[in-house]
Each structure stands twice: as C-alpha cells, then as structure tokens.
Amino acid sequence: MTSKQYFDDVAQQWDALRQSFFSAAVREKAYAVAGVQAGQTAADIGAGTGFISEGLLRRGLRVVAVDQSAAMLEEMQRKFASFAEIDYRVGEAESLPLPAGAVDYVFANMYLHHVASPPAAIKEMARLLKPGGKLVITDLDEHNFEFLRTEQHDRWLGFQREDVQSWFTEAGLKNATVDCTEENCCAQSSCGCQSASVSIFVASGEK
Ligand SMILES: C[S@@+](CC[C@H](N)C(=O)[O-])C[C@H]1O[C@@H](n2cnc3c(N)ncnc32)[C@H](O)[C@@H]1O
C-alpha cells in the first residue's frame, strides 16, 4: 500500500485518530513561533483534514491547503464549507503546486516523517516563501517504535534535531532553530502490546 492509499483510506477517521495522537497545543506552539498575523497567507503542507489550517483561519489568515490525498482534502472541504479563504490543492512533496514566493508562512505538521526525502521537501517548502516569510515544521524526535512504520505508514522514525536544523540552513533559511513543543505524540500498536510516546519538536527558519 502506498502512503497516498493509506491516507485516502483513513481520511474519514483521521480527526478521531489525530485527537488520540496529539493535542491542539502543538499547533498553538507552531503559530506562536511563526508570529502569525491576520491578513497574511499561509500554506499548510500535508494539510490532511486541516488541523493547522483551522487555527490559521480563526486568526484571520488565508490558507492554501496542499496534500497528496484528495480524500483528506475532501474531508477538510466538507468541514470548512463555510470558509471562503481556503484554496485546496492536491500536490506532492517534490513539486508543490504553488509558485515561488507565494506565501508569508509555510506550516507542516506531522508531514516530514512521511516524505521520501526530508531535505528536498524542506527545500521545496522554503521555495514557496516570500522574503522574510517563515517555515515552521512540527514533527517527531527520533524514536524506535517500528510499529509506527508498519501500521501507520511512517517512512522515518522521527529525526535528530541537528539534521533538521542543517536542512533548514541548506534550504537557504536564516535563523534556523529547533525547540521543544513540550508535547508528545502518543500511539498504541494494534496488538496493544506497545505504547509509543514521542516528543514533538518545532523547527523554524526565515527566508
Ligand atoms: C500524519 S498526516 C498529518 C495531517 C495534518 N497535517 C495533521 O496534523 O492532522 C500526514 C499528511 O501528509 C500527507 N502526505 C504524506 N506524504 C506526502 C507527500 N509526499 N506529498 C504530499 N502530501 C503528503 C498525507 O496524505 C497526510 O494527509
């Protein structure tokens, strides 16, 4: 099964699953690090059903939601039918469907550990930023819970923070930092015999 098929299959249950994995405090941390301001435009990459987009819309930003899975975006569209400020685009990590310099912020929550090449994905997200724009990624610290790969289609078992910081710098971003969110991602294996609790980092950098 491909990652796209996996997320197409779980689209309708994603909100319930996500709520069991991590809390809304993760996105609050991401917005705070970015210093989001009403009236600006953000891209939510690997948007899923709109966890990050939801808070941005509430704060008065316009959002471009990008995901490989049309089913996830359809679910998001159903939830946010009353919002005119969202642009939905099906797209892949390697060639995001936006021109260079299009947005003030790029967010990606729990997306990086699913992509084939994290450094290339970061470079491609950085491409979308206007000068002075910010990339903010929230994702998992390195762990060894193999069941997240076999059962939830994770490609990478988290990341070392030094690697993420270097990838930001290599993508041409300034002031690259990686910090704690003080939140964890929690999941149980299907047999019930393993419980994962993995710390979540927030990485940021400026174009
Ligand atoms: C774990 S979900 C997170 C969804 C959302 N950001 C959230 O926090 O609820 C990862 C999302 O990234 C998308 N994704 C994974 N690999 C991708 C790729 N190579 N290109 C575009 N989207 C991708 C998946 O379809 C899925 O919706």
Coordinates of C-alpha atoms and ligand atoms in Angstrom, one line a residue:
M1 CA 0.0 0.0 0.0
T2 CA 1.3 3.5 -0.8
S3 CA 1.3 6.4 1.6
K4 CA -1.4 8.0 -0.6
Q5 CA -3.6 4.9 -0.4
Y6 CA -3.1 4.7 3.4
F7 CA -4.3 8.4 3.9
D8 CA -7.1 8.0 1.4
D9 CA -8.3 5.0 3.4
V10 CA -8.1 6.7 6.8
A11 CA -9.4 10.1 5.7
Q12 CA -12.8 9.8 7.4
Q13 CA -11.4 8.6 10.7
W14 CA -8.4 11.0 10.6
D15 CA -9.8 13.6 13.0
A16 CA -10.5 10.9 15.7
L17 CA -7.1 9.3 15.2
R18 CA -5.3 12.6 15.3
Q19 CA -7.0 13.6 18.6
S20 CA -5.8 10.4 20.1
F21 CA -2.2 11.1 18.9
F22 CA -1.6 14.7 19.9
S23 CA -3.3 17.8 21.3
A24 CA -4.1 21.2 19.8
A25 CA -1.3 22.7 22.0
V26 CA 1.1 21.6 19.1
R27 CA -0.4 24.0 16.6
E28 CA -0.6 26.8 19.2
K29 CA 3.2 26.4 19.6
A30 CA 3.6 26.5 15.8
Y31 CA 1.6 29.7 15.4
A32 CA 3.5 31.3 18.3
V33 CA 6.9 30.5 16.8
A34 CA 5.7 31.9 13.4
G35 CA 4.2 35.0 14.9
V36 CA 1.2 34.7 12.6
Q37 CA -0.7 37.9 11.7
A38 CA -4.2 38.3 10.4
G39 CA -4.5 39.2 6.7
Q40 CA -1.4 37.2 5.7
T41 CA -1.3 34.0 3.6
A42 CA -0.1 30.6 4.8
A43 CA 0.4 27.3 3.1
D44 CA -0.4 24.2 5.1
I45 CA 1.6 21.3 3.6
G46 CA 0.4 17.8 4.2
A47 CA -2.7 19.5 5.4
G48 CA -4.7 16.4 5.9
T49 CA -8.2 17.4 7.2
G50 CA -7.0 20.8 8.3
F51 CA -5.6 20.6 11.8
I52 CA -3.2 23.5 11.2
S53 CA -5.4 25.4 8.8
E54 CA -8.3 25.6 11.3
G55 CA -6.4 27.8 13.8
L56 CA -5.0 29.9 11.0
L57 CA -8.5 30.6 9.6
R58 CA -9.7 31.5 13.1
R59 CA -6.8 34.0 13.3
G60 CA -7.8 35.7 10.1
L61 CA -5.2 34.3 7.6
R62 CA -5.8 33.0 4.1
V63 CA -4.8 29.4 3.7
V64 CA -3.6 27.2 0.8
A65 CA -4.0 23.6 1.9
V66 CA -1.9 21.1 0.0
D67 CA -1.9 17.3 0.3
Q68 CA -1.2 14.2 -1.8
S69 CA -4.5 12.7 -0.7
A70 CA -7.6 14.0 -2.4
A71 CA -9.7 12.1 0.1
M72 CA -8.1 14.0 3.0
L73 CA -8.7 17.4 1.3
E74 CA -12.4 16.4 0.5
E75 CA -12.9 15.7 4.2
M76 CA -11.3 19.1 5.0
Q77 CA -13.5 20.8 2.4
R78 CA -16.6 19.2 4.0
K79 CA -15.6 20.5 7.4
F80 CA -14.8 24.1 6.3
A81 CA -17.5 24.6 3.7
S82 CA -18.4 28.0 5.2
F83 CA -14.9 29.4 4.8
A84 CA -14.1 31.2 1.5
E85 CA -10.4 31.8 2.4
I86 CA -9.1 28.3 1.7
D87 CA -7.6 27.1 -1.6
Y88 CA -7.4 23.3 -1.8
R89 CA -4.6 21.8 -4.0
V90 CA -3.7 18.2 -4.5
G91 CA 0.1 18.0 -4.7
E92 CA 3.3 16.1 -4.0
A93 CA 6.2 17.0 -1.7
E94 CA 8.7 17.1 -4.6
S95 CA 6.8 19.7 -6.7
L96 CA 4.3 21.7 -4.6
P97 CA 1.5 23.3 -6.7
L98 CA 2.4 26.9 -5.8
P99 CA 4.7 29.5 -7.4
A100 CA 7.9 30.6 -5.7
G101 CA 7.5 33.4 -3.2
A102 CA 3.7 33.0 -2.9
V103 CA 3.1 32.9 0.9
D104 CA 4.1 34.5 4.2
Y105 CA 4.2 31.3 6.1
V106 CA 4.6 27.6 5.4
F107 CA 3.4 25.1 8.1
A108 CA 3.8 21.3 8.0
N109 CA 2.6 19.2 11.0
M110 CA 3.5 15.5 11.1
Y111 CA 4.3 15.6 7.4
L112 CA 8.1 15.4 7.3
H113 CA 8.3 11.8 8.6
H114 CA 6.1 10.7 5.6
V115 CA 8.1 12.1 2.7
A116 CA 10.7 10.3 0.7
S117 CA 13.4 13.0 1.1
P118 CA 13.0 15.3 4.1
P119 CA 15.9 17.7 3.0
A120 CA 14.3 18.0 -0.5
A121 CA 10.8 18.5 1.0
I122 CA 12.2 21.3 3.2
K123 CA 13.8 23.0 0.2
E124 CA 10.6 22.8 -1.8
M125 CA 8.6 24.3 1.1
A126 CA 11.2 27.1 1.5
R127 CA 10.7 27.9 -2.2
L128 CA 7.1 29.0 -1.5
L129 CA 8.1 31.7 1.0
K130 CA 8.2 35.4 0.3
P131 CA 11.4 37.2 1.5
G132 CA 11.0 37.4 5.3
G133 CA 8.5 34.6 5.3
K134 CA 8.7 31.7 7.8
L135 CA 8.7 27.9 7.6
V136 CA 7.5 26.2 10.7
I137 CA 7.6 22.4 11.0
T138 CA 6.3 20.3 13.9
D139 CA 7.3 16.7 13.9
L140 CA 8.7 13.8 15.9
D141 CA 12.0 13.5 17.6
E142 CA 14.0 10.3 16.7
H143 CA 12.4 7.1 18.2
N144 CA 12.5 3.4 17.7
F145 CA 8.8 2.4 17.6
E146 CA 8.9 0.3 14.4
F147 CA 5.1 -0.3 14.6
L148 CA 4.6 3.3 13.5
R149 CA 6.3 2.4 10.2
T150 CA 4.4 -0.9 9.7
E151 CA 1.0 0.2 10.9
Q152 CA 0.8 3.9 10.2
H153 CA 2.9 4.2 7.1
D154 CA 5.6 6.4 8.7
R155 CA 8.6 6.5 6.5
W156 CA 11.1 7.9 9.0
L157 CA 11.2 7.1 12.7
G158 CA 11.5 10.7 13.7
F159 CA 14.5 13.0 13.3
Q160 CA 17.6 14.3 15.0
R161 CA 17.2 17.9 15.7
E162 CA 20.7 18.8 14.4
D163 CA 19.8 17.2 11.0
V164 CA 16.6 19.2 10.7
Q165 CA 18.4 22.4 11.6
S166 CA 21.0 21.7 8.9
W167 CA 18.3 21.0 6.3
F168 CA 16.8 24.4 7.0
T169 CA 20.1 26.1 6.6
E170 CA 20.9 24.2 3.4
A171 CA 17.5 25.3 2.1
G172 CA 18.7 28.9 2.4
L173 CA 16.7 29.8 5.5
K174 CA 18.1 32.1 8.2
N175 CA 17.9 31.8 12.0
A176 CA 17.1 28.1 11.9
T177 CA 16.2 26.8 15.3
V178 CA 14.7 23.6 16.6
D179 CA 12.9 23.6 20.0
C180 CA 10.7 21.5 22.2
T181 CA 6.9 21.9 21.9
E182 CA 6.7 20.2 25.3
E183 CA 4.1 18.0 23.7
N184 CA 4.2 14.3 22.9
C185 CA 2.7 12.1 20.2
C186 CA 1.1 9.0 21.7
A187 CA 0.0 5.8 19.9
Q188 CA -0.7 2.2 20.7
S189 CA 0.2 -0.7 18.5
S190 CA -2.7 -2.8 17.1
C191 CA -1.8 -5.8 19.3
G192 CA -2.0 -3.4 22.3
C193 CA 1.5 -4.6 23.4
Q194 CA 3.4 -1.4 22.6
S195 CA 2.7 2.2 23.5
A196 CA 4.7 5.0 21.9
S197 CA 5.1 8.4 23.4
V198 CA 7.4 10.5 21.3
S199 CA 8.4 14.2 21.9
I200 CA 7.5 16.7 19.3
F201 CA 9.9 19.4 18.1
V202 CA 9.1 22.7 16.4
A203 CA 11.6 23.9 13.8
S204 CA 11.6 27.3 12.2
G205 CA 13.5 29.4 9.8
E206 CA 13.2 32.6 7.8
K207 CA 13.6 33.3 4.1
Ligands
LIG1 C1 0.1 12.4 9.6 S1 -0.9 13.2 8.4 C2 -0.9 14.9 9.1 C3 -2.1 15.7 8.6 C4 -2.2 17.1 9.2 N1 -1.1 17.9 9.0 C5 -2.5 16.9 10.7 O1 -1.6 17.4 11.5 O2 -3.5 16.4 11.1 C6 0.3 13.5 7.0 C7 -0.3 14.1 5.8 O3 0.7 14.3 4.9 C8 0.3 13.9 3.6 N2 1.5 13.5 2.8 C9 2.3 12.5 3.1 N3 3.3 12.4 2.2 C10 3.1 13.3 1.3 C11 3.7 13.7 0.1 N4 4.8 13.1 -0.3 N5 3.2 14.8 -0.6 C12 2.1 15.4 -0.1 N6 1.4 15.1 1.0 C13 1.9 14.1 1.7 C14 -0.7 12.7 3.9 O4 -1.5 12.5 2.8 C15 -1.4 13.2 5.1 O5 -2.5 13.9 4.9

